């Protein structure tokens, strides 16, 4: 079958012919209908976040139809529309039983630790597969599996509560979902911070107050718009030391900064002024949980989460157009979300 793979760190992805995945008795073989291109994929290609092996098929935002099901799988049949939680876990270890499957010792991430969705077919454990209602386009289902899911998980990790204010640093793929999810969960006010005027305009259409970091200091701007108080929750979805620092510095008393952006560089905070003196918190956000996916699908079905404007365009399953998107993401540019449609 056809796949697009990372073959060497720091090199362009390549078109490859690979064997079809073999599935076990508890697995589902998914025919990929859509696979989102995430900023993390650029990190995997350039080695900022190393992959388990090479060559490797990236792609962790996956939706499609079941092509075959293992003999022990109940609830799915060939032809069912599905979306795929990108963590393949054991379901039996203490971490899985405690609802922290992203730390499962046997866990493997699709597109990073095992082959993912930049291919015609992908095999996954049935426990990672969820029904996708007919009213949800496959492209939307793919984006839900990372962009939206990580945003919801970040809000939950930050203990966001209705009536609180939120600042979203990065109005791209994750941020476009985060703005809508925060509003759907009852945020009193949502600020969207970015350098890109088009992404800010999209966030504004969903009710966010745009803050153009190319024209103003976002920390000063957010504090000015909140009467000097700051925000209760800040989500950092970019992965830059600067925006991580800004997320912390815009917090109100006992505010929480949830950091989901990936970087290998440290950032500085003033321990007393920005943390101890205000009892603020910095919270790491790693992936998301399978248990959160049904809530996301429900938000789409209730029309509280609109991913139509988030998906800027689609590209075919071919190395050249995928590599061009990864190049733009590596420069922190490009559209909100691009989706591969095989």
Tab-separated table of C-alpha atoms in Angstrom:
chain	number	residue	atom	x	y	z
A	1	UNK	CA	0.000	0.000	0.000
A	2	UNK	CA	1.011	3.627	-0.347
A	3	UNK	CA	2.440	5.563	2.601
A	4	UNK	CA	4.388	8.760	3.239
A	5	UNK	CA	7.232	8.201	5.707
A	6	UNK	CA	9.973	9.922	7.656
A	7	UNK	CA	13.107	8.150	6.434
A	8	UNK	CA	15.824	10.294	8.054
A	9	UNK	CA	15.871	13.041	10.694
A	10	UNK	CA	16.004	16.485	9.151
A	11	UNK	CA	15.193	15.199	5.673
A	12	UNK	CA	12.014	15.505	3.577
A	13	UNK	CA	9.370	12.825	3.984
A	14	UNK	CA	9.226	10.239	1.195
A	15	UNK	CA	6.649	8.327	-0.842
A	16	UNK	CA	6.957	4.619	-0.034
A	17	UNK	CA	5.289	1.310	-0.821
A	18	UNK	CA	4.830	-0.693	2.393
A	19	UNK	CA	3.005	-3.838	3.410
A	20	UNK	CA	-0.541	-3.669	4.721
A	21	UNK	CA	-0.718	-3.728	8.546
A	22	UNK	CA	-1.396	-7.082	10.167
A	23	UNK	CA	-4.015	-6.899	12.918
A	24	UNK	CA	-4.551	-9.034	15.998
A	25	UNK	CA	-7.747	-10.434	17.420
A	26	UNK	CA	-8.440	-7.247	19.407
A	27	UNK	CA	-7.519	-4.796	16.658
A	28	UNK	CA	-9.303	-2.858	13.941
A	29	UNK	CA	-7.873	-2.189	10.492
A	30	UNK	CA	-8.880	1.345	9.519
A	31	UNK	CA	-9.013	2.598	5.953
A	32	UNK	CA	-7.786	6.163	6.349
A	33	UNK	CA	-10.232	8.735	5.042
A	34	UNK	CA	-8.529	11.778	6.540
A	35	UNK	CA	-5.322	12.443	8.487
A	36	UNK	CA	-4.516	15.840	9.953
A	37	UNK	CA	-1.059	17.392	9.625
A	38	UNK	CA	0.004	18.548	13.086
A	39	UNK	CA	2.864	20.798	14.187
A	40	UNK	CA	4.118	17.781	16.167
A	41	UNK	CA	4.741	16.002	12.864
A	42	UNK	CA	7.223	18.740	11.976
A	43	UNK	CA	8.931	18.139	15.330
A	44	UNK	CA	9.149	14.414	14.551
A	45	UNK	CA	10.631	15.117	11.138
A	46	UNK	CA	13.291	17.503	12.476
A	47	UNK	CA	14.123	15.455	15.575
A	48	UNK	CA	12.950	17.909	18.248
A	49	UNK	CA	10.712	15.090	19.441
A	50	UNK	CA	12.418	11.839	18.363
A	51	UNK	CA	10.438	8.982	16.850
A	52	UNK	CA	10.857	5.371	17.928
A	53	UNK	CA	12.337	4.110	14.670
A	54	UNK	CA	12.981	4.938	11.037
A	55	UNK	CA	11.444	4.682	8.562
A	56	UNK	CA	8.149	5.606	10.205
A	57	UNK	CA	4.741	6.621	8.888
A	58	UNK	CA	3.639	9.775	10.756
A	59	UNK	CA	0.075	10.981	11.194
A	60	UNK	CA	-1.796	10.783	14.500
A	61	UNK	CA	-5.032	12.598	13.625
A	62	UNK	CA	-6.983	9.836	11.909
A	63	UNK	CA	-10.562	9.170	10.807
A	64	UNK	CA	-11.911	6.735	8.268
A	65	UNK	CA	-13.829	3.489	7.966
A	66	UNK	CA	-13.144	0.084	9.447
A	67	UNK	CA	-11.768	-2.262	6.794
A	68	UNK	CA	-11.546	-5.349	9.001
A	69	UNK	CA	-12.000	-6.235	12.673
A	70	UNK	CA	-10.317	-8.822	14.861
A	71	UNK	CA	-12.210	-11.919	15.977
A	72	UNK	CA	-12.524	-10.659	19.572
A	73	UNK	CA	-13.732	-7.174	18.652
A	74	UNK	CA	-17.332	-6.299	19.489
A	75	UNK	CA	-19.176	-3.166	18.477
A	76	UNK	CA	-17.487	-2.544	15.138
A	77	UNK	CA	-18.008	-4.032	11.699
A	78	UNK	CA	-16.376	-3.433	8.316
A	79	UNK	CA	-17.608	-0.181	6.799
A	80	UNK	CA	-18.265	1.637	10.091
A	81	UNK	CA	-17.208	5.281	10.215
A	82	UNK	CA	-14.620	5.729	12.966
A	83	UNK	CA	-12.136	8.121	14.535
A	84	UNK	CA	-8.945	6.944	16.224
A	85	UNK	CA	-7.478	7.882	19.595
A	86	UNK	CA	-3.780	8.112	18.823
A	87	UNK	CA	-2.515	6.209	21.879
A	88	UNK	CA	-2.311	2.429	21.666
A	89	UNK	CA	-2.248	1.258	25.294
A	90	UNK	CA	-2.627	-1.978	27.243
A	91	UNK	CA	-5.731	-1.014	29.250
A	92	UNK	CA	-4.605	-3.144	32.181
A	93	UNK	CA	-1.654	-1.453	33.911
A	94	UNK	CA	-2.072	0.859	36.946
A	95	UNK	CA	-1.767	3.976	34.786
A	96	UNK	CA	-4.478	2.819	32.364
A	97	UNK	CA	-6.762	1.810	35.252
A	98	UNK	CA	-6.301	5.248	36.833
A	99	UNK	CA	-7.283	7.031	33.620
A	100	UNK	CA	-3.733	8.142	32.822
A	101	UNK	CA	-3.145	5.979	29.770
A	102	UNK	CA	-0.713	8.448	28.217
A	103	UNK	CA	1.783	7.107	30.784
A	104	UNK	CA	1.113	3.430	30.062
A	105	UNK	CA	4.525	1.673	30.046
A	106	UNK	CA	3.453	-0.340	27.021
A	107	UNK	CA	1.770	2.634	25.321
A	108	UNK	CA	2.733	3.616	21.801
A	109	UNK	CA	1.672	6.748	19.948
A	110	UNK	CA	0.480	6.410	16.373
A	111	UNK	CA	2.713	8.337	14.014
A	112	UNK	CA	5.535	8.558	16.560
A	113	UNK	CA	6.136	5.168	18.175
A	114	UNK	CA	4.296	3.073	15.583
A	115	UNK	CA	3.087	3.692	12.042
A	116	UNK	CA	0.333	6.255	11.732
A	117	UNK	CA	-2.166	7.660	9.302
A	118	UNK	CA	-0.186	9.031	6.350
A	119	UNK	CA	-1.083	5.786	4.634
A	120	UNK	CA	-4.021	4.018	3.043
A	121	UNK	CA	-4.517	1.701	6.038
A	122	UNK	CA	-3.574	1.697	9.720
A	123	UNK	CA	-4.023	-1.002	12.355
A	124	UNK	CA	-5.028	0.043	15.884
A	125	UNK	CA	-6.341	-1.563	19.076
A	126	UNK	CA	-10.132	-1.602	19.180
A	127	UNK	CA	-10.052	0.258	22.501
A	128	UNK	CA	-8.601	3.236	20.599
A	129	UNK	CA	-11.421	3.310	18.036
A	130	UNK	CA	-14.602	5.379	18.438
A	131	UNK	CA	-17.739	5.665	16.312
A	132	UNK	CA	-17.965	8.789	14.182
A	133	UNK	CA	-21.562	9.899	13.498
A	134	UNK	CA	-22.575	10.372	9.882
A	135	UNK	CA	-23.078	14.116	10.387
A	136	UNK	CA	-19.399	14.626	11.263
A	137	UNK	CA	-17.152	14.847	8.168
A	138	UNK	CA	-14.107	12.595	8.208
A	139	UNK	CA	-11.820	15.637	7.993
A	140	UNK	CA	-13.427	17.000	11.157
A	141	UNK	CA	-13.107	13.629	12.850
A	142	UNK	CA	-9.390	13.588	12.147
A	143	UNK	CA	-8.770	17.049	13.591
A	144	UNK	CA	-10.813	16.165	16.675
A	145	UNK	CA	-8.300	13.452	17.508
A	146	UNK	CA	-5.470	15.837	18.416
A	147	UNK	CA	-6.163	19.532	17.919
A	148	UNK	CA	-9.489	19.483	19.718
A	149	UNK	CA	-8.713	16.638	22.129
A	150	UNK	CA	-5.499	18.224	23.392
A	151	UNK	CA	-7.254	21.563	23.846
A	152	UNK	CA	-10.005	19.985	25.931
A	153	UNK	CA	-7.453	18.052	27.978
A	154	UNK	CA	-5.447	21.234	28.581
A	155	UNK	CA	-8.537	23.026	29.890
A	156	UNK	CA	-9.324	20.088	32.156
A	157	UNK	CA	-5.746	19.883	33.412
A	158	UNK	CA	-5.929	23.596	34.214
A	159	UNK	CA	-9.114	22.919	36.229
A	160	UNK	CA	-10.994	25.466	34.150
A	161	UNK	CA	-14.429	26.300	35.548
A	162	UNK	CA	-17.364	28.116	33.965
A	163	UNK	CA	-17.182	31.846	34.579
A	164	UNK	CA	-13.375	32.016	34.417
A	165	UNK	CA	-11.334	33.922	31.837
A	166	UNK	CA	-8.966	32.223	29.406
A	167	UNK	CA	-6.039	33.302	27.241
A	168	UNK	CA	-5.112	31.015	24.345
A	169	UNK	CA	-1.556	31.503	23.074
A	170	UNK	CA	-1.523	30.242	19.509
A	171	UNK	CA	-4.659	30.497	17.380
A	172	UNK	CA	-3.655	27.741	14.951
A	173	UNK	CA	-4.886	24.156	14.848
A	174	UNK	CA	-5.154	23.642	18.605
A	175	UNK	CA	-6.043	27.229	19.427
A	176	UNK	CA	-8.956	27.398	17.005
A	177	UNK	CA	-10.530	24.487	18.890
A	178	UNK	CA	-9.489	25.775	22.324
A	179	UNK	CA	-11.289	29.086	21.785
A	180	UNK	CA	-14.535	27.323	20.909
A	181	UNK	CA	-14.309	24.674	23.625
A	182	UNK	CA	-13.601	27.263	26.323
A	183	UNK	CA	-16.644	29.241	25.198
A	184	UNK	CA	-18.793	26.099	25.066
A	185	UNK	CA	-17.745	25.254	28.635
A	186	UNK	CA	-18.803	28.665	29.897
A	187	UNK	CA	-15.748	30.929	29.782
A	188	UNK	CA	-16.536	34.492	30.791
A	189	UNK	CA	-13.976	35.844	28.345
A	190	UNK	CA	-11.517	34.279	25.907
A	191	UNK	CA	-8.436	36.037	24.535
A	192	UNK	CA	-6.681	34.639	21.445
A	193	UNK	CA	-3.008	35.591	21.032
A	194	UNK	CA	-1.181	35.155	17.730
A	195	UNK	CA	0.947	36.938	15.136
A	196	UNK	CA	-1.262	35.933	12.206
A	197	UNK	CA	-4.138	38.295	11.437
A	198	UNK	CA	-6.158	35.634	9.595
A	199	UNK	CA	-5.981	33.193	12.500
A	200	UNK	CA	-6.965	35.974	14.887
A	201	UNK	CA	-9.909	36.883	12.650
A	202	UNK	CA	-11.075	33.257	12.759
A	203	UNK	CA	-10.813	33.243	16.560
A	204	UNK	CA	-12.774	36.487	16.708
A	205	UNK	CA	-15.574	34.943	14.639
A	206	UNK	CA	-15.920	32.389	17.426
A	207	UNK	CA	-16.197	35.073	20.101
A	208	UNK	CA	-12.589	35.477	21.191
A	209	UNK	CA	-10.980	38.843	21.827
A	210	UNK	CA	-7.975	38.914	19.464
A	211	UNK	CA	-4.559	40.062	20.673
A	212	UNK	CA	-2.063	40.647	17.875
A	213	UNK	CA	1.348	39.913	19.366
A	214	UNK	CA	2.996	41.429	16.298
A	215	UNK	CA	1.592	44.837	17.218
A	216	UNK	CA	1.466	44.826	21.023
A	217	UNK	CA	2.851	43.195	24.141
A	218	UNK	CA	0.209	40.505	24.766
A	219	UNK	CA	0.808	40.427	28.525
A	220	UNK	CA	0.317	44.170	28.870
A	221	UNK	CA	-2.682	44.059	26.510
A	222	UNK	CA	-4.425	41.251	28.405
A	223	UNK	CA	-3.815	42.928	31.736
A	224	UNK	CA	-5.110	46.240	30.376
A	225	UNK	CA	-8.283	44.575	29.082
A	226	UNK	CA	-8.869	42.821	32.426
A	227	UNK	CA	-8.369	45.898	34.592
A	228	UNK	CA	-4.888	44.758	35.572
A	229	UNK	CA	-6.129	41.464	36.969
A	230	UNK	CA	-5.002	38.972	34.318
A	231	UNK	CA	-6.697	35.705	33.339
A	232	UNK	CA	-7.599	32.639	35.359
A	233	UNK	CA	-6.300	30.166	32.794
A	234	UNK	CA	-3.701	30.486	30.044
A	235	UNK	CA	-3.157	27.777	27.443
A	236	UNK	CA	0.231	27.735	25.685
A	237	UNK	CA	-0.183	25.880	22.397
A	238	UNK	CA	2.792	27.205	20.425
A	239	UNK	CA	5.898	25.640	21.929
A	240	UNK	CA	8.164	28.687	22.292
A	241	UNK	CA	9.941	29.893	25.448
A	242	UNK	CA	8.610	33.408	24.797
A	243	UNK	CA	4.950	32.390	24.679
A	244	UNK	CA	5.378	30.087	27.660
A	245	UNK	CA	6.733	33.003	29.670
A	246	UNK	CA	3.924	35.246	28.450
A	247	UNK	CA	1.308	32.655	29.426
A	248	UNK	CA	2.635	32.688	32.997
A	249	UNK	CA	3.002	36.463	33.195
A	250	UNK	CA	-0.598	37.153	32.176
A	251	UNK	CA	-2.088	35.082	35.025
A	252	UNK	CA	-4.343	36.450	37.729
A	253	UNK	CA	-3.934	35.539	41.385
A	254	UNK	CA	-4.049	31.723	41.626
A	255	UNK	CA	-4.105	31.486	37.854
A	256	UNK	CA	-3.036	28.346	36.008
A	257	UNK	CA	-0.864	28.155	32.903
A	258	UNK	CA	-1.255	24.863	31.010
A	259	UNK	CA	1.621	24.255	28.603
A	260	UNK	CA	0.959	21.916	25.665
A	261	UNK	CA	3.318	23.320	23.018
A	262	UNK	CA	6.413	21.212	22.329
A	263	UNK	CA	9.911	22.679	22.627
A	264	UNK	CA	13.311	21.477	23.774
A	265	UNK	CA	14.292	24.922	25.068
A	266	UNK	CA	13.825	26.189	28.647
A	267	UNK	CA	12.078	29.395	29.635
A	268	UNK	CA	12.463	31.668	32.637
A	269	UNK	CA	9.975	32.834	35.236
A	270	UNK	CA	10.375	35.100	38.232
A	271	UNK	CA	9.709	32.577	40.966
A	272	UNK	CA	8.384	35.020	43.533
A	273	UNK	CA	6.710	37.697	41.404
A	274	UNK	CA	5.081	35.347	38.911
A	275	UNK	CA	4.465	32.178	40.927
A	276	UNK	CA	4.966	32.212	44.695
A	277	UNK	CA	3.594	35.678	45.341
A	278	UNK	CA	0.366	34.974	43.455
A	279	UNK	CA	0.094	31.223	44.059
A	280	UNK	CA	0.061	30.729	40.308
A	281	UNK	CA	0.696	27.326	38.756
A	282	UNK	CA	2.485	25.940	35.702
A	283	UNK	CA	0.926	22.693	34.495
A	284	UNK	CA	2.305	20.309	31.896
A	285	UNK	CA	-0.116	18.867	29.356
A	286	UNK	CA	0.741	15.560	27.719
A	287	UNK	CA	-1.583	14.242	25.018
A	288	UNK	CA	-5.194	13.566	26.076
A	289	UNK	CA	-7.442	10.717	27.187
A	290	UNK	CA	-9.628	8.294	25.270
A	291	UNK	CA	-12.429	9.058	27.735
A	292	UNK	CA	-12.499	12.663	26.489
A	293	UNK	CA	-13.259	11.790	22.856
A	294	UNK	CA	-17.029	11.131	23.195
A	295	UNK	CA	-17.463	14.574	24.790
A	296	UNK	CA	-15.721	16.179	21.818
A	297	UNK	CA	-17.869	14.336	19.299
A	298	UNK	CA	-20.929	15.455	21.256
A	299	UNK	CA	-19.781	19.093	21.080
A	300	UNK	CA	-19.619	18.798	17.284
A	301	UNK	CA	-23.025	17.129	17.070
A	302	UNK	CA	-24.492	19.908	19.249
A	303	UNK	CA	-22.852	22.479	16.941
A	304	UNK	CA	-20.802	23.952	19.765
A	305	UNK	CA	-17.558	23.087	17.973
A	306	UNK	CA	-17.300	24.054	14.294
A	307	UNK	CA	-14.220	22.674	12.573
A	308	UNK	CA	-15.219	23.735	9.064
A	309	UNK	CA	-13.253	27.028	9.140
A	310	UNK	CA	-10.391	25.316	10.997
A	311	UNK	CA	-9.625	23.046	8.039
A	312	UNK	CA	-8.047	25.412	5.568
A	313	UNK	CA	-7.437	22.858	2.827
A	314	UNK	CA	-6.773	19.225	2.006
A	315	UNK	CA	-3.792	17.646	0.239
A	316	UNK	CA	-3.350	14.204	-1.339
A	317	UNK	CA	-1.356	11.353	0.177
A	318	UNK	CA	1.920	12.393	-1.445
A	319	UNK	CA	5.269	13.424	-0.002
A	320	UNK	CA	5.732	16.751	-1.811
A	321	UNK	CA	2.548	18.540	-0.627
A	322	UNK	CA	2.827	17.066	2.882
A	323	UNK	CA	6.454	18.161	3.134
A	324	UNK	CA	5.528	21.690	2.061
A	325	UNK	CA	2.971	21.907	4.873
A	326	UNK	CA	5.536	20.600	7.392
A	327	UNK	CA	8.019	23.238	6.195
A	328	UNK	CA	5.513	26.005	6.888
A	329	UNK	CA	4.634	24.576	10.296
A	330	UNK	CA	8.312	24.394	11.220
A	331	UNK	CA	8.486	28.137	10.556
A	332	UNK	CA	5.313	28.589	12.684
A	333	UNK	CA	3.418	29.586	9.556
A	334	UNK	CA	0.869	27.981	7.292
A	335	UNK	CA	-2.860	27.544	7.488
A	336	UNK	CA	-4.821	26.696	10.613
A	337	UNK	CA	-5.092	22.990	9.732
A	338	UNK	CA	-4.316	20.993	6.612
A	339	UNK	CA	-5.690	17.466	6.240
A	340	UNK	CA	-4.385	14.612	4.105
A	341	UNK	CA	-7.139	12.887	2.153
A	342	UNK	CA	-5.832	9.660	0.538
